[in-house]
mmCIF file of N, CA and C and ligand atoms in Angstrom:
data_model
loop_
_atom_site.group_PDB
_atom_site.id
_atom_site.type_symbol
_atom_site.label_atom_id
_atom_site.label_comp_id
_atom_site.label_asym_id
_atom_site.label_seq_id
_atom_site.Cartn_x
_atom_site.Cartn_y
_atom_site.Cartn_z
ATOM 1 N N MET R 1 106.022 106.679 87.222
ATOM 2 C CA MET R 1 105.934 105.757 88.349
ATOM 3 C C MET R 1 107.217 106.066 89.475
ATOM 4 N N SER R 2 106.710 106.193 90.637
ATOM 5 C CA SER R 2 107.629 106.553 91.627
ATOM 6 C C SER R 2 107.550 105.491 92.947
ATOM 7 N N LEU R 3 108.424 105.438 93.852
ATOM 8 C CA LEU R 3 108.663 104.592 94.721
ATOM 9 C C LEU R 3 108.189 105.143 96.260
ATOM 10 N N THR R 4 107.597 104.519 97.196
ATOM 11 C CA THR R 4 107.771 105.189 98.535
ATOM 12 C C THR R 4 107.852 103.992 99.478
ATOM 13 N N PHE R 5 108.202 104.404 100.588
ATOM 14 C CA PHE R 5 108.373 103.351 101.812
ATOM 15 C C PHE R 5 107.258 103.389 102.769
ATOM 16 N N GLY R 6 106.769 102.292 103.259
ATOM 17 C CA GLY R 6 105.853 102.182 104.248
ATOM 18 C C GLY R 6 106.032 101.088 105.190
ATOM 19 N N ILE R 7 105.431 101.190 106.502
ATOM 20 C CA ILE R 7 105.492 100.113 107.320
ATOM 21 C C ILE R 7 104.086 99.812 107.915
ATOM 22 N N ILE R 8 103.748 98.480 107.846
ATOM 23 C CA ILE R 8 102.493 98.134 108.606
ATOM 24 C C ILE R 8 103.204 97.902 109.994
ATOM 25 N N LYS R 9 102.773 98.786 111.070
ATOM 26 C CA LYS R 9 103.299 98.700 112.319
ATOM 27 C C LYS R 9 102.863 97.584 113.127
ATOM 28 N N PRO R 10 103.660 97.237 114.257
ATOM 29 C CA PRO R 10 103.462 95.986 115.109
ATOM 30 C C PRO R 10 101.819 96.151 115.461
ATOM 31 N N ASP R 11 101.243 96.956 115.789
ATOM 32 C CA ASP R 11 99.914 96.849 116.254
ATOM 33 C C ASP R 11 98.909 96.366 115.182
ATOM 34 N N ALA R 12 99.146 96.659 114.087
ATOM 35 C CA ALA R 12 98.273 96.229 112.985
ATOM 36 C C ALA R 12 98.625 94.597 112.716
ATOM 37 N N VAL R 13 99.979 94.380 112.757
ATOM 38 C CA VAL R 13 100.360 92.890 112.625
ATOM 39 C C VAL R 13 99.870 92.139 113.617
ATOM 40 N N ALA R 14 100.037 92.594 114.773
ATOM 41 C CA ALA R 14 99.481 91.786 115.983
ATOM 42 C C ALA R 14 97.793 91.500 116.034
ATOM 43 N N ALA R 15 97.300 92.591 115.545
ATOM 44 C CA ALA R 15 95.694 92.617 115.523
ATOM 45 C C ALA R 15 95.393 91.724 114.317
ATOM 46 N N GLY R 16 96.251 91.184 113.458
ATOM 47 C CA GLY R 16 95.865 90.364 112.363
ATOM 48 C C GLY R 16 95.240 91.257 111.094
ATOM 49 N N ASN R 17 95.498 92.359 111.137
ATOM 50 C CA ASN R 17 95.135 93.287 110.163
ATOM 51 C C ASN R 17 96.218 93.377 108.903
ATOM 52 N N ALA R 18 97.331 92.841 108.986
ATOM 53 C CA ALA R 18 98.219 92.918 107.935
ATOM 54 C C ALA R 18 97.581 92.427 106.648
ATOM 55 N N GLY R 19 97.054 91.356 106.447
ATOM 56 C CA GLY R 19 96.443 91.077 105.160
ATOM 57 C C GLY R 19 95.569 91.999 104.589
ATOM 58 N N LYS R 20 94.766 92.407 105.408
ATOM 59 C CA LYS R 20 93.564 93.483 105.027
ATOM 60 C C LYS R 20 94.336 94.770 104.354
ATOM 61 N N ILE R 21 95.244 95.147 105.190
ATOM 62 C CA ILE R 21 96.110 96.413 104.690
ATOM 63 C C ILE R 21 96.717 96.253 103.522
ATOM 64 N N LEU R 22 97.428 94.837 103.223
ATOM 65 C CA LEU R 22 98.044 94.562 101.954
ATOM 66 C C LEU R 22 97.048 94.681 100.563
ATOM 67 N N ALA R 23 95.798 94.201 101.192
ATOM 68 C CA ALA R 23 94.735 94.168 100.056
ATOM 69 C C ALA R 23 94.228 95.380 99.675
ATOM 70 N N LEU R 24 94.064 96.215 100.631
ATOM 71 C CA LEU R 24 93.883 97.686 100.291
ATOM 72 C C LEU R 24 94.797 98.323 99.618
ATOM 73 N N ILE R 25 95.968 98.213 99.936
ATOM 74 C CA ILE R 25 97.163 98.794 98.998
ATOM 75 C C ILE R 25 96.922 98.400 97.813
ATOM 76 N N GLU R 26 96.748 97.193 97.364
ATOM 77 C CA GLU R 26 96.589 96.550 96.047
ATOM 78 C C GLU R 26 95.172 97.194 95.333
ATOM 79 N N ALA R 27 94.319 97.029 95.989
ATOM 80 C CA ALA R 27 92.960 97.657 95.553
ATOM 81 C C ALA R 27 93.064 99.141 95.267
ATOM 82 N N ASN R 28 93.985 99.812 95.894
ATOM 83 C CA ASN R 28 94.088 101.347 95.628
ATOM 84 C C ASN R 28 95.252 101.460 94.615
ATOM 85 N N GLY R 29 95.641 100.364 93.806
ATOM 86 C CA GLY R 29 96.432 100.857 92.441
ATOM 87 C C GLY R 29 97.866 100.725 92.949
ATOM 88 N N PHE R 30 98.506 100.506 94.035
ATOM 89 C CA PHE R 30 99.938 100.324 94.262
ATOM 90 C C PHE R 30 100.289 98.914 93.814
ATOM 91 N N LYS R 31 101.609 98.958 93.314
ATOM 92 C CA LYS R 31 102.257 97.764 93.150
ATOM 93 C C LYS R 31 103.103 97.577 94.330
ATOM 94 N N LEU R 32 103.228 96.339 94.793
ATOM 95 C CA LEU R 32 104.082 95.794 95.848
ATOM 96 C C LEU R 32 105.593 95.471 95.221
ATOM 97 N N ARG R 33 106.416 96.386 95.445
ATOM 98 C CA ARG R 33 107.740 96.126 94.839
ATOM 99 C C ARG R 33 108.635 95.352 95.794
ATOM 100 N N ALA R 34 108.444 95.520 97.156
ATOM 101 C CA ALA R 34 109.166 94.693 98.073
ATOM 102 C C ALA R 34 108.364 94.583 99.289
ATOM 103 N N VAL R 35 108.485 93.574 100.101
ATOM 104 C CA VAL R 35 107.697 93.437 101.282
ATOM 105 C C VAL R 35 108.608 92.503 102.132
ATOM 106 N N ARG R 36 108.848 92.860 103.307
ATOM 107 C CA ARG R 36 109.676 92.113 104.269
ATOM 108 C C ARG R 36 109.177 92.114 105.859
ATOM 109 N N MET R 37 108.821 90.935 106.546
ATOM 110 C CA MET R 37 108.514 91.018 107.737
ATOM 111 C C MET R 37 109.628 90.961 108.729
ATOM 112 N N THR R 38 109.878 92.017 109.711
ATOM 113 C CA THR R 38 110.858 91.825 110.602
ATOM 114 C C THR R 38 110.669 92.281 111.827
ATOM 115 N N LYS R 39 111.429 92.091 112.904
ATOM 116 C CA LYS R 39 111.177 92.871 114.250
ATOM 117 C C LYS R 39 112.252 93.944 114.315
ATOM 118 N N LEU R 40 111.989 95.054 114.300
ATOM 119 C CA LEU R 40 113.046 96.119 114.444
ATOM 120 C C LEU R 40 113.850 96.046 115.837
ATOM 121 N N ALA R 41 115.067 96.171 115.572
ATOM 122 C CA ALA R 41 116.040 96.106 116.687
ATOM 123 C C ALA R 41 115.913 97.552 117.345
ATOM 124 N N LYS R 42 116.310 97.885 118.520
ATOM 125 C CA LYS R 42 116.129 99.153 119.264
ATOM 126 C C LYS R 42 116.947 100.384 118.514
ATOM 127 N N ASP R 43 118.123 99.919 117.974
ATOM 128 C CA ASP R 43 118.843 100.866 117.339
ATOM 129 C C ASP R 43 118.364 101.237 115.811
ATOM 130 N N GLU R 44 117.720 100.291 115.180
ATOM 131 C CA GLU R 44 117.213 100.538 114.015
ATOM 132 C C GLU R 44 116.035 101.414 114.165
ATOM 133 N N ALA R 45 115.090 101.298 115.129
ATOM 134 C CA ALA R 45 113.946 102.128 115.387
ATOM 135 C C ALA R 45 114.457 103.492 115.887
ATOM 136 N N GLU R 46 115.464 103.701 116.643
ATOM 137 C CA GLU R 46 115.946 104.821 117.110
ATOM 138 C C GLU R 46 116.530 105.774 115.922
ATOM 139 N N GLY R 47 117.222 105.048 115.261
ATOM 140 C CA GLY R 47 117.806 105.757 113.907
ATOM 141 C C GLY R 47 116.813 106.243 113.016
ATOM 142 N N PHE R 48 115.827 105.367 112.803
ATOM 143 C CA PHE R 48 114.742 105.716 111.760
ATOM 144 C C PHE R 48 113.910 106.801 112.285
ATOM 145 N N TYR R 49 113.659 106.965 113.520
ATOM 146 C CA TYR R 49 112.910 108.054 114.205
ATOM 147 C C TYR R 49 113.941 109.109 114.709
ATOM 148 N N ALA R 50 115.137 109.243 114.209
ATOM 149 C CA ALA R 50 115.969 110.071 114.851
ATOM 150 C C ALA R 50 115.427 111.513 115.114
ATOM 151 N N VAL R 51 114.639 111.958 113.987
ATOM 152 C CA VAL R 51 114.170 113.378 113.912
ATOM 153 C C VAL R 51 113.095 113.829 115.190
ATOM 154 N N HIS R 52 112.620 112.599 115.623
ATOM 155 C CA HIS R 52 111.870 112.809 117.069
ATOM 156 C C HIS R 52 112.368 112.562 118.251
ATOM 157 N N GLN R 53 113.971 112.448 118.306
ATOM 158 C CA GLN R 53 114.831 112.342 119.477
ATOM 159 C C GLN R 53 114.364 113.591 120.457
ATOM 160 N N GLY R 54 114.333 113.278 121.646
ATOM 161 C CA GLY R 54 113.932 114.510 122.570
ATOM 162 C C GLY R 54 112.703 114.711 122.862
ATOM 163 N N LYS R 55 111.719 114.248 122.022
ATOM 164 C CA LYS R 55 110.239 114.553 122.152
ATOM 165 C C LYS R 55 109.607 113.671 123.293
ATOM 166 N N PRO R 56 108.582 114.166 123.776
ATOM 167 C CA PRO R 56 108.165 113.221 124.944
ATOM 168 C C PRO R 56 107.667 111.836 124.439
ATOM 169 N N PHE R 57 107.348 111.611 123.146
ATOM 170 C CA PHE R 57 106.772 110.453 122.979
ATOM 171 C C PHE R 57 107.979 109.606 122.258
ATOM 172 N N PHE R 58 109.222 110.041 122.261
ATOM 173 C CA PHE R 58 110.272 109.188 121.551
ATOM 174 C C PHE R 58 110.372 107.815 122.221
ATOM 175 N N GLU R 59 110.554 107.803 123.516
ATOM 176 C CA GLU R 59 110.957 106.529 124.000
ATOM 177 C C GLU R 59 109.734 105.509 123.751
ATOM 178 N N GLY R 60 108.453 105.984 123.987
ATOM 179 C CA GLY R 60 107.393 105.215 123.914
ATOM 180 C C GLY R 60 107.250 104.736 122.291
ATOM 181 N N LEU R 61 107.596 105.426 121.359
ATOM 182 C CA LEU R 61 107.710 105.291 119.956
ATOM 183 C C LEU R 61 108.481 104.002 119.547
ATOM 184 N N VAL R 62 109.636 104.207 120.232
ATOM 185 C CA VAL R 62 110.907 103.153 119.995
ATOM 186 C C VAL R 62 110.395 101.874 120.425
ATOM 187 N N GLU R 63 109.870 102.004 121.766
ATOM 188 C CA GLU R 63 109.250 100.787 122.362
ATOM 189 C C GLU R 63 108.189 100.199 121.606
ATOM 190 N N PHE R 64 107.279 100.826 121.121
ATOM 191 C CA PHE R 64 106.249 100.297 120.521
ATOM 192 C C PHE R 64 106.687 99.722 119.015
ATOM 193 N N MET R 65 107.445 100.317 118.513
ATOM 194 C CA MET R 65 108.052 100.046 117.109
ATOM 195 C C MET R 65 108.838 98.658 117.093
ATOM 196 N N THR R 66 109.578 98.412 118.293
ATOM 197 C CA THR R 66 110.192 97.032 118.656
ATOM 198 C C THR R 66 109.348 95.939 119.424
ATOM 199 N N SER R 67 108.211 96.281 119.626
ATOM 200 C CA SER R 67 107.403 95.372 120.463
ATOM 201 C C SER R 67 106.920 94.193 119.660
ATOM 202 N N GLY R 68 107.071 94.062 118.592
ATOM 203 C CA GLY R 68 106.653 92.895 117.670
ATOM 204 C C GLY R 68 107.026 92.953 116.277
ATOM 205 N N PRO R 69 106.635 92.039 115.468
ATOM 206 C CA PRO R 69 106.903 92.152 114.054
ATOM 207 C C PRO R 69 106.078 93.147 113.315
ATOM 208 N N CYS R 70 106.932 93.756 112.212
ATOM 209 C CA CYS R 70 106.322 94.650 111.434
ATOM 210 C C CYS R 70 106.561 94.327 110.153
ATOM 211 N N ILE R 71 105.797 94.901 109.077
ATOM 212 C CA ILE R 71 106.137 94.497 107.676
ATOM 213 C C ILE R 71 106.551 95.788 106.831
ATOM 214 N N LEU R 72 107.831 95.833 106.327
ATOM 215 C CA LEU R 72 108.477 96.922 105.603
ATOM 216 C C LEU R 72 107.974 96.787 104.249
ATOM 217 N N LEU R 73 107.660 97.925 103.391
ATOM 218 C CA LEU R 73 107.087 97.908 102.217
ATOM 219 C C LEU R 73 107.844 98.830 101.244
ATOM 220 N N CYS R 74 107.884 98.496 100.139
ATOM 221 C CA CYS R 74 108.260 99.168 99.071
ATOM 222 C C CYS R 74 107.119 99.325 98.016
ATOM 223 N N LEU R 75 106.430 100.557 97.849
ATOM 224 C CA LEU R 75 105.307 100.641 97.044
ATOM 225 C C LEU R 75 105.398 101.386 95.845
ATOM 226 N N GLU R 76 104.970 100.881 94.837
ATOM 227 C CA GLU R 76 104.979 101.842 93.418
ATOM 228 C C GLU R 76 103.638 102.373 93.182
ATOM 229 N N LYS R 77 103.816 103.574 92.620
ATOM 230 C CA LYS R 77 102.355 104.293 92.050
ATOM 231 C C LYS R 77 102.956 105.456 91.613
ATOM 232 N N GLU R 78 102.166 106.065 90.625
ATOM 233 C CA GLU R 78 102.483 107.698 90.362
ATOM 234 C C GLU R 78 102.223 108.446 91.473
ATOM 235 N N ASN R 79 103.186 109.361 91.880
ATOM 236 C CA ASN R 79 103.028 110.312 93.051
ATOM 237 C C ASN R 79 102.906 109.403 94.411
ATOM 238 N N ALA R 80 103.747 108.358 94.522
ATOM 239 C CA ALA R 80 103.643 107.190 95.429
ATOM 240 C C ALA R 80 103.460 107.706 96.891
ATOM 241 N N PHE R 81 104.477 108.726 97.253
ATOM 242 C CA PHE R 81 104.604 109.070 98.824
ATOM 243 C C PHE R 81 103.189 109.576 98.933
ATOM 244 N N ALA R 82 102.856 110.659 98.213
ATOM 245 C CA ALA R 82 101.551 111.425 98.401
ATOM 246 C C ALA R 82 100.191 110.420 98.541
ATOM 247 N N GLU R 83 100.166 109.561 97.652
ATOM 248 C CA GLU R 83 99.136 108.617 97.608
ATOM 249 C C GLU R 83 99.112 107.861 98.679
ATOM 250 N N TRP R 84 100.154 107.306 99.205
ATOM 251 C CA TRP R 84 100.272 106.514 100.203
ATOM 252 C C TRP R 84 100.034 107.073 101.520
ATOM 253 N N ARG R 85 100.335 108.394 101.673
ATOM 254 C CA ARG R 85 99.983 109.169 102.888
ATOM 255 C C ARG R 85 98.473 109.363 102.774
ATOM 256 N N LYS R 86 97.913 109.602 101.692
ATOM 257 C CA LYS R 86 96.300 109.755 101.614
ATOM 258 C C LYS R 86 95.700 108.450 101.943
ATOM 259 N N LEU R 87 96.242 107.426 101.551
ATOM 260 C CA LEU R 87 95.575 106.126 101.981
ATOM 261 C C LEU R 87 95.859 105.872 103.569
ATOM 262 N N MET R 88 96.894 106.272 103.965
ATOM 263 C CA MET R 88 97.093 106.002 105.472
ATOM 264 C C MET R 88 96.096 106.761 106.167
ATOM 265 N N GLY R 89 95.809 107.913 105.791
ATOM 266 C CA GLY R 89 95.168 108.962 106.631
ATOM 267 C C GLY R 89 95.808 109.717 107.632
ATOM 268 N N ALA R 90 95.217 110.639 108.479
ATOM 269 C CA ALA R 90 95.910 111.456 109.404
ATOM 270 C C ALA R 90 96.684 110.790 110.596
ATOM 271 N N THR R 91 97.836 111.310 111.033
ATOM 272 C CA THR R 91 98.451 110.532 112.010
ATOM 273 C C THR R 91 97.836 110.186 113.358
ATOM 274 N N ASN R 92 96.943 111.089 113.626
ATOM 275 C CA ASN R 92 95.974 110.735 114.799
ATOM 276 C C ASN R 92 94.721 110.245 114.232
ATOM 277 N N PRO R 93 94.437 108.836 114.434
ATOM 278 C CA PRO R 93 93.115 108.367 113.681
ATOM 279 C C PRO R 93 91.927 109.217 114.059
ATOM 280 N N ALA R 94 91.859 109.905 115.310
ATOM 281 C CA ALA R 94 90.712 110.666 115.548
ATOM 282 C C ALA R 94 90.386 111.552 114.310
ATOM 283 N N ASN R 95 91.647 111.952 113.628
ATOM 284 C CA ASN R 95 91.299 112.928 112.418
ATOM 285 C C ASN R 95 91.427 112.455 111.240
ATOM 286 N N ALA R 96 91.578 111.134 111.167
ATOM 287 C CA ALA R 96 91.821 110.425 109.828
ATOM 288 C C ALA R 96 90.235 110.339 109.068
ATOM 289 N N ASP R 97 90.289 110.350 107.770
ATOM 290 C CA ASP R 97 89.160 110.260 106.977
ATOM 291 C C ASP R 97 88.658 108.992 106.867
ATOM 292 N N GLU R 98 87.226 108.782 106.508
ATOM 293 C CA GLU R 98 86.628 107.522 106.426
ATOM 294 C C GLU R 98 87.466 106.589 105.199
ATOM 295 N N GLY R 99 87.476 105.533 105.639
ATOM 296 C CA GLY R 99 88.102 104.571 104.583
ATOM 297 C C GLY R 99 89.705 104.501 104.572
ATOM 298 N N THR R 100 90.307 105.229 105.301
ATOM 299 C CA THR R 100 91.721 105.197 105.394
ATOM 300 C C THR R 100 92.157 104.176 106.354
ATOM 301 N N ILE R 101 93.609 103.917 106.154
ATOM 302 C CA ILE R 101 94.054 102.752 107.040
ATOM 303 C C ILE R 101 94.096 102.931 108.514
ATOM 304 N N ARG R 102 94.312 104.204 108.600
ATOM 305 C CA ARG R 102 94.236 104.586 110.216
ATOM 306 C C ARG R 102 92.978 104.874 110.899
ATOM 307 N N LYS R 103 92.095 105.194 109.968
ATOM 308 C CA LYS R 103 90.596 105.298 110.454
ATOM 309 C C LYS R 103 90.128 103.994 110.905
ATOM 310 N N LEU R 104 90.358 102.929 109.666
ATOM 311 C CA LEU R 104 89.860 101.648 110.038
ATOM 312 C C LEU R 104 90.718 100.749 110.849
ATOM 313 N N PHE R 105 91.978 100.955 111.104
ATOM 314 C CA PHE R 105 92.830 100.104 111.855
ATOM 315 C C PHE R 105 93.482 100.394 113.061
ATOM 316 N N ALA R 106 93.758 101.849 113.274
ATOM 317 C CA ALA R 106 94.505 102.435 114.244
ATOM 318 C C ALA R 106 93.680 102.679 115.601
ATOM 319 N N GLU R 107 94.242 102.678 116.810
ATOM 320 C CA GLU R 107 93.727 103.017 117.959
ATOM 321 C C GLU R 107 94.054 104.256 118.521
ATOM 322 N N SER R 108 95.153 104.810 118.226
ATOM 323 C CA SER R 108 95.550 106.039 118.677
ATOM 324 C C SER R 108 96.759 106.495 117.996
ATOM 325 N N ILE R 109 96.992 107.892 118.309
ATOM 326 C CA ILE R 109 98.187 108.536 117.701
ATOM 327 C C ILE R 109 99.406 107.823 117.766
ATOM 328 N N GLY R 110 99.839 107.093 118.911
ATOM 329 C CA GLY R 110 101.053 106.342 119.004
ATOM 330 C C GLY R 110 100.702 104.916 118.335
ATOM 331 N N LYS R 111 99.728 104.102 118.682
ATOM 332 C CA LYS R 111 99.583 102.864 117.942
ATOM 333 C C LYS R 111 98.832 103.259 116.624
ATOM 334 N N ASN R 112 99.395 103.812 115.527
ATOM 335 C CA ASN R 112 98.531 104.166 114.337
ATOM 336 C C ASN R 112 98.548 103.403 112.977
ATOM 337 N N ALA R 113 99.040 102.168 113.313
ATOM 338 C CA ALA R 113 98.942 100.987 112.166
ATOM 339 C C ALA R 113 100.061 101.184 111.079
ATOM 340 N N ALA R 114 100.308 102.427 110.785
ATOM 341 C CA ALA R 114 101.230 102.588 109.245
ATOM 342 C C ALA R 114 102.108 103.782 109.460
ATOM 343 N N HIS R 115 103.189 103.548 108.823
ATOM 344 C CA HIS R 115 104.036 104.533 108.477
ATOM 345 C C HIS R 115 104.136 104.856 107.068
ATOM 346 N N GLY R 116 104.460 106.160 106.641
ATOM 347 C CA GLY R 116 104.740 106.582 105.167
ATOM 348 C C GLY R 116 105.629 107.472 105.090
ATOM 349 N N SER R 117 106.478 107.338 104.179
ATOM 350 C CA SER R 117 107.486 108.659 103.874
ATOM 351 C C SER R 117 106.760 109.819 103.566
ATOM 352 N N ASP R 118 107.248 111.080 104.032
ATOM 353 C CA ASP R 118 106.566 112.446 103.880
ATOM 354 C C ASP R 118 106.933 112.967 102.867
ATOM 355 N N SER R 119 108.026 112.646 102.059
ATOM 356 C CA SER R 119 108.523 113.132 100.790
ATOM 357 C C SER R 119 109.157 112.366 99.823
ATOM 358 N N GLU R 120 109.363 112.669 98.696
ATOM 359 C CA GLU R 120 110.051 111.718 97.653
ATOM 360 C C GLU R 120 111.540 111.554 98.191
ATOM 361 N N GLU R 121 112.182 112.618 98.604
ATOM 362 C CA GLU R 121 113.438 112.698 99.126
ATOM 363 C C GLU R 121 113.521 111.593 100.185
ATOM 364 N N ASN R 122 112.719 111.794 101.147
ATOM 365 C CA ASN R 122 112.657 110.780 102.577
ATOM 366 C C ASN R 122 112.364 109.557 102.026
ATOM 367 N N ALA R 123 111.458 109.146 101.159
ATOM 368 C CA ALA R 123 111.210 107.915 100.526
ATOM 369 C C ALA R 123 112.585 107.120 100.166
ATOM 370 N N ALA R 124 113.449 107.989 99.286
ATOM 371 C CA ALA R 124 114.482 107.318 98.887
ATOM 372 C C ALA R 124 115.558 107.090 99.989
ATOM 373 N N ILE R 125 115.568 107.939 101.026
ATOM 374 C CA ILE R 125 116.481 107.624 102.219
ATOM 375 C C ILE R 125 115.808 106.556 103.178
ATOM 376 N N GLU R 126 114.713 106.425 103.348
ATOM 377 C CA GLU R 126 114.162 105.283 104.121
ATOM 378 C C GLU R 126 114.158 103.973 103.523
ATOM 379 N N LEU R 127 113.898 103.916 102.219
ATOM 380 C CA LEU R 127 114.182 102.797 101.301
ATOM 381 C C LEU R 127 115.580 102.225 101.363
ATOM 382 N N ALA R 128 116.449 102.865 101.433
ATOM 383 C CA ALA R 128 117.868 102.704 101.263
ATOM 384 C C ALA R 128 118.175 102.256 102.688
ATOM 385 N N TRP R 129 117.444 102.662 103.871
ATOM 386 C CA TRP R 129 117.729 102.443 105.345
ATOM 387 C C TRP R 129 117.365 100.786 105.407
ATOM 388 N N PHE R 130 116.366 100.441 104.854
ATOM 389 C CA PHE R 130 115.673 99.226 105.155
ATOM 390 C C PHE R 130 115.898 98.164 103.991
ATOM 391 N N PHE R 131 116.144 98.524 102.800
ATOM 392 C CA PHE R 131 116.212 97.649 101.724
ATOM 393 C C PHE R 131 117.506 97.653 101.122
ATOM 394 N N ARG R 132 118.073 96.406 100.696
ATOM 395 C CA ARG R 132 119.161 96.326 99.745
ATOM 396 C C ARG R 132 118.834 96.915 98.153
ATOM 397 N N ALA R 133 119.557 97.398 97.476
ATOM 398 C CA ALA R 133 119.370 97.771 96.138
ATOM 399 C C ALA R 133 118.885 96.661 95.422
ATOM 400 N N TYR R 134 119.325 95.403 95.543
ATOM 401 C CA TYR R 134 118.734 94.428 94.805
ATOM 402 C C TYR R 134 117.437 93.986 94.968
ATOM 403 N N GLU R 135 116.914 94.332 96.310
ATOM 404 C CA GLU R 135 115.604 93.870 96.617
ATOM 405 C C GLU R 135 114.567 94.935 95.895
ATOM 406 N N LEU R 136 115.027 96.175 95.350
ATOM 407 C CA LEU R 136 114.337 96.890 94.893
ATOM 408 C C LEU R 136 114.493 96.913 93.277
ATOM 409 N N ALA R 137 115.251 96.146 92.870
ATOM 410 C CA ALA R 137 115.541 96.161 91.401
ATOM 411 C C ALA R 137 114.374 95.410 90.572
HETATM 412 P P1 GDP T 201 103.539 110.413 110.385
HETATM 413 O O1 GDP T 201 104.505 110.844 109.416
HETATM 414 O O2 GDP T 201 102.116 110.536 110.263
HETATM 415 O O3 GDP T 201 103.760 109.012 111.084
HETATM 416 O O4 GDP T 201 103.731 111.260 111.785
HETATM 417 P P2 GDP T 201 105.209 111.881 112.216
HETATM 418 O O5 GDP T 201 106.399 111.741 111.462
HETATM 419 O O6 GDP T 201 104.788 113.336 112.742
HETATM 420 O O7 GDP T 201 105.326 110.939 113.563
HETATM 421 C C1 GDP T 201 105.832 109.636 113.760
HETATM 422 C C2 GDP T 201 105.333 108.719 114.461
HETATM 423 O O8 GDP T 201 105.335 109.205 115.941
HETATM 424 C C3 GDP T 201 103.645 108.914 114.221
HETATM 425 O O9 GDP T 201 103.252 108.055 113.380
HETATM 426 C C4 GDP T 201 103.231 108.312 115.864
HETATM 427 O O10 GDP T 201 103.223 106.982 115.695
HETATM 428 C C5 GDP T 201 104.283 108.947 116.683
HETATM 429 N N1 GDP T 201 103.708 110.227 117.169
HETATM 430 C C6 GDP T 201 103.799 111.534 116.443
HETATM 431 N N2 GDP T 201 103.224 112.403 117.380
HETATM 432 C C7 GDP T 201 102.840 111.662 118.433
HETATM 433 C C8 GDP T 201 102.168 112.219 119.631
HETATM 434 O O11 GDP T 201 101.881 113.514 119.802
HETATM 435 N N3 GDP T 201 102.163 111.279 120.782
HETATM 436 C C9 GDP T 201 102.483 109.945 120.466
HETATM 437 N N4 GDP T 201 102.208 109.131 121.448
HETATM 438 N N5 GDP T 201 103.013 109.458 119.278
HETATM 439 C C10 GDP T 201 103.205 110.473 118.414
#
């Protein structure tokens, strides 16, 4: 079993889709290891997305991610990061497969409902960024 990090983004929470997404996560065989609702501070969002600093969409991304509450997730499953990316679907919902979270709930590449770590290594870094060790024990 491995762990990955996910976020139910502010658009999905505001639209009242958080519960449906949590249900989909469980229906797809993930165990919820940690869940926390929060509103990201600007410096948290900027640090988290530092890899995108300087790109044309960076400021809009930070503004969006701090626009309202989101739900931070630690998910457990065999091959967790890849399985969660598969369930989320493509970054741009226009390219996302049927049945994926982004196909079902995202309205655009910017407001795309969910985040998921893109490797096991980044999952460990992102989990440590947002959760205390005791929350994952
Ligand atoms: P992800 O791993 O599928 O979330 O995609 P990336 O790591 O490439 O990008 C992080 C986030 O930045 C995405 O989920 C989008 O919310 C946003 N993003 C990425 N590319 C674009 C873009 O071209 N335009 C806009 N508006 N947002 C983007």
